[in-house]
Amino acid sequence: MSEIPGDLKFNKSHEWARVEDGGLVRVGISDHAQAQLGDLVYVELPEIGSSVQAGNAAAVVESVKAASDIYSPVSGEVVEVNETLADKPETINEDAYGDGWIFTVRISDRAELDQLLDASAYEELVENEDH
Amino acid sequence: MTEKTVLNATHRALGARMVDFGGWDMPINYGSQIEEHHAVRRDAGMFDVSHMTVVDLHGARTRDFLRHLLANSVDKLKAHGKALYSCMLNEQGGVIDDLIVYFLGDEFYRLVVNAATRAKDLAWIEKQAAAFGVEVKERPEFAMIAVQGPNARAKVLGLLHEVDRARIEKLGKFAAAAAQGPHGMPLFVARTGYTGEDGFEIVVPGEHAVALWEALAAAGVHPAGLGARDTLRLEAGMNLYGQDMDEAVSPWEANLGWTIALDAGRDFIGRAALEKQKAAGVKRVMVGLVLDDKGVLRHGQKVLTANGEGEILSGSFAPTLEKAVAFARIPAGEPGAVRVDIRGRELPVRLVKYPFVRDGKACEGI
């Protein structure tokens, strides 16, 4: 299991959020989540310009065995989606915290970030899940 | 209580992701399901299928019993060692299970039935066997390893005792024979499978299973999980009990008409119901679907046709084809333009004849 980058915040449902410049938040799924799902074969991306709500389904990732909703960690407007995933969904398996990001959101309420888990709390959650 | 095969610790040591499969703790993959799938299509892979149930039948009237129990006809089995795929039906013509029967002696046959249906199968078989004086004996002491792929037979043959090699090499498709494996372990080697590739399914006494697995691994056979087994059998056009058919479905409705033998004078269980259904016209058919758009066909998705709605049975991304394929049950008749509802979006799909893949390659028209 790869190291969890310390600058990430997490949903309990295994999505990560990285705060970037200009009020943008990049979103992906954790390395633990990609390992649980197995080989990804399809990603349904949100539309640029659509609005997402924290805790609501914003995208879908499908592995060979199942389809899973991706819940946005924060509310706001989708400003960018990772088009690479349309042809190479396995990028998420290979680099969940980097090239495997899914979309970015212009956050509407920064207070929502305080509701998310930090890296060490998320690590603890995953460890408890495994046992 | 979850049951474990004798290879459980071996799977865990290989880092397998384990899941509950019909009450058994089984490996879904050892890392990448897709790589395991390709290993079987291109080289050789092995599956622990020890959860499947081996049932031996003994008695002077065993053949008569099987002529009554099974929808396919054991009269097709002429030589010792030959195998036959068949459905076992209830009186309504619904499928209790699908199985393989091996003809091992004039008074000795072996059945291999599904794991998830073990208890009901044994109860049904025992109930029917009583009138024929047939002894029904489960063989839980056996493990089973399926070795499949274009190089599978060669790799297995290399592990057999020299005196057995030529004979097992000549073993025809859907036939089985006894042979000695590494260290003289006794094997029952069947040229059968559930992947659309050539290969063997090997029954081995449980105490030798780990040694056989390790010898196969040393010979370059890749461990493959039940995830890959599922995509391989779907591509190969093979039904999965519980998903593609069950007791509410007849073989006519599950594209298994080819396994029904309506031979003269054989009164098998479910025959009257099947003949009645055929005379009245079968209302639902099972078809193959291919999705050329991006997306994945899944069990339970709604299928829209000119004659009404149907449903996806088995559906998955097919690694050999790099697109999604499925079996669906739809109303009989000319279906028109067929669409599948995926999360509220209707995507067009192509109706095709399956198998989708045979001997490593996409079939024509897929």
XYZ file of N, CA and C in Angstrom, chain B residues 21 24 34 64 75 88 102 162-163 172 179 183 188 202-203 281 286 290 329 338 356-357 363-364:
72
model
N -17.595 -16.753 -1.632
C -18.171 -17.226 -2.890
C -19.025 -18.449 -2.556
N -17.875 -20.090 0.495
C -16.460 -20.485 0.492
C -15.582 -19.240 0.423
N -7.396 -8.776 -14.812
C -7.234 -8.702 -16.272
C -5.964 -9.435 -16.714
N -29.426 -46.400 -15.621
C -30.878 -46.176 -15.672
C -31.266 -44.956 -14.831
N -26.774 -42.093 -22.556
C -26.572 -43.097 -23.602
C -25.560 -42.621 -24.648
N -29.901 -30.766 -14.663
C -30.735 -31.610 -13.802
C -31.973 -30.761 -13.535
N -19.306 -38.084 -15.592
C -18.248 -38.906 -16.176
C -18.652 -40.370 -16.093
N 6.151 -40.620 -16.450
C 6.463 -40.932 -17.849
C 5.506 -41.929 -18.486
N 5.133 -42.953 -17.716
C 4.306 -44.016 -18.304
C 2.912 -43.503 -18.681
N -9.018 -37.334 -25.482
C -9.867 -36.473 -26.301
C -10.581 -35.426 -25.470
N -4.167 -40.843 -13.747
C -2.744 -40.723 -14.054
C -1.996 -40.437 -12.765
N 5.528 -37.053 -7.523
C 5.703 -37.954 -6.370
C 4.687 -39.098 -6.387
N -7.007 -37.592 -11.208
C -8.077 -37.846 -12.174
C -8.043 -36.636 -13.107
N -8.314 -31.130 -12.951
C -7.640 -32.237 -12.272
C -8.211 -32.431 -10.874
N -8.733 -33.622 -10.616
C -9.194 -33.970 -9.274
C -8.024 -34.642 -8.565
N -44.744 -22.898 -27.498
C -43.876 -21.793 -27.928
C -43.162 -21.192 -26.737
N -32.619 -16.447 -24.585
C -31.367 -15.886 -24.089
C -30.495 -15.520 -25.289
N -23.426 -7.161 -27.343
C -22.137 -6.466 -27.339
C -22.417 -4.974 -27.270
N -31.861 -12.141 -21.142
C -33.085 -12.879 -21.449
C -34.121 -11.849 -21.871
N -32.106 -2.937 -30.198
C -32.045 -3.265 -28.777
C -31.187 -2.236 -28.049
N -18.398 -15.450 -27.605
C -17.764 -14.207 -28.020
C -16.294 -14.453 -28.376
N -15.674 -15.399 -27.658
C -14.245 -15.691 -27.828
C -14.061 -17.208 -27.831
N -14.636 -14.187 -31.807
C -15.356 -14.932 -32.838
C -15.839 -13.957 -33.912
N -16.146 -14.505 -35.072
C -16.580 -13.668 -36.183
C -17.858 -12.907 -35.816
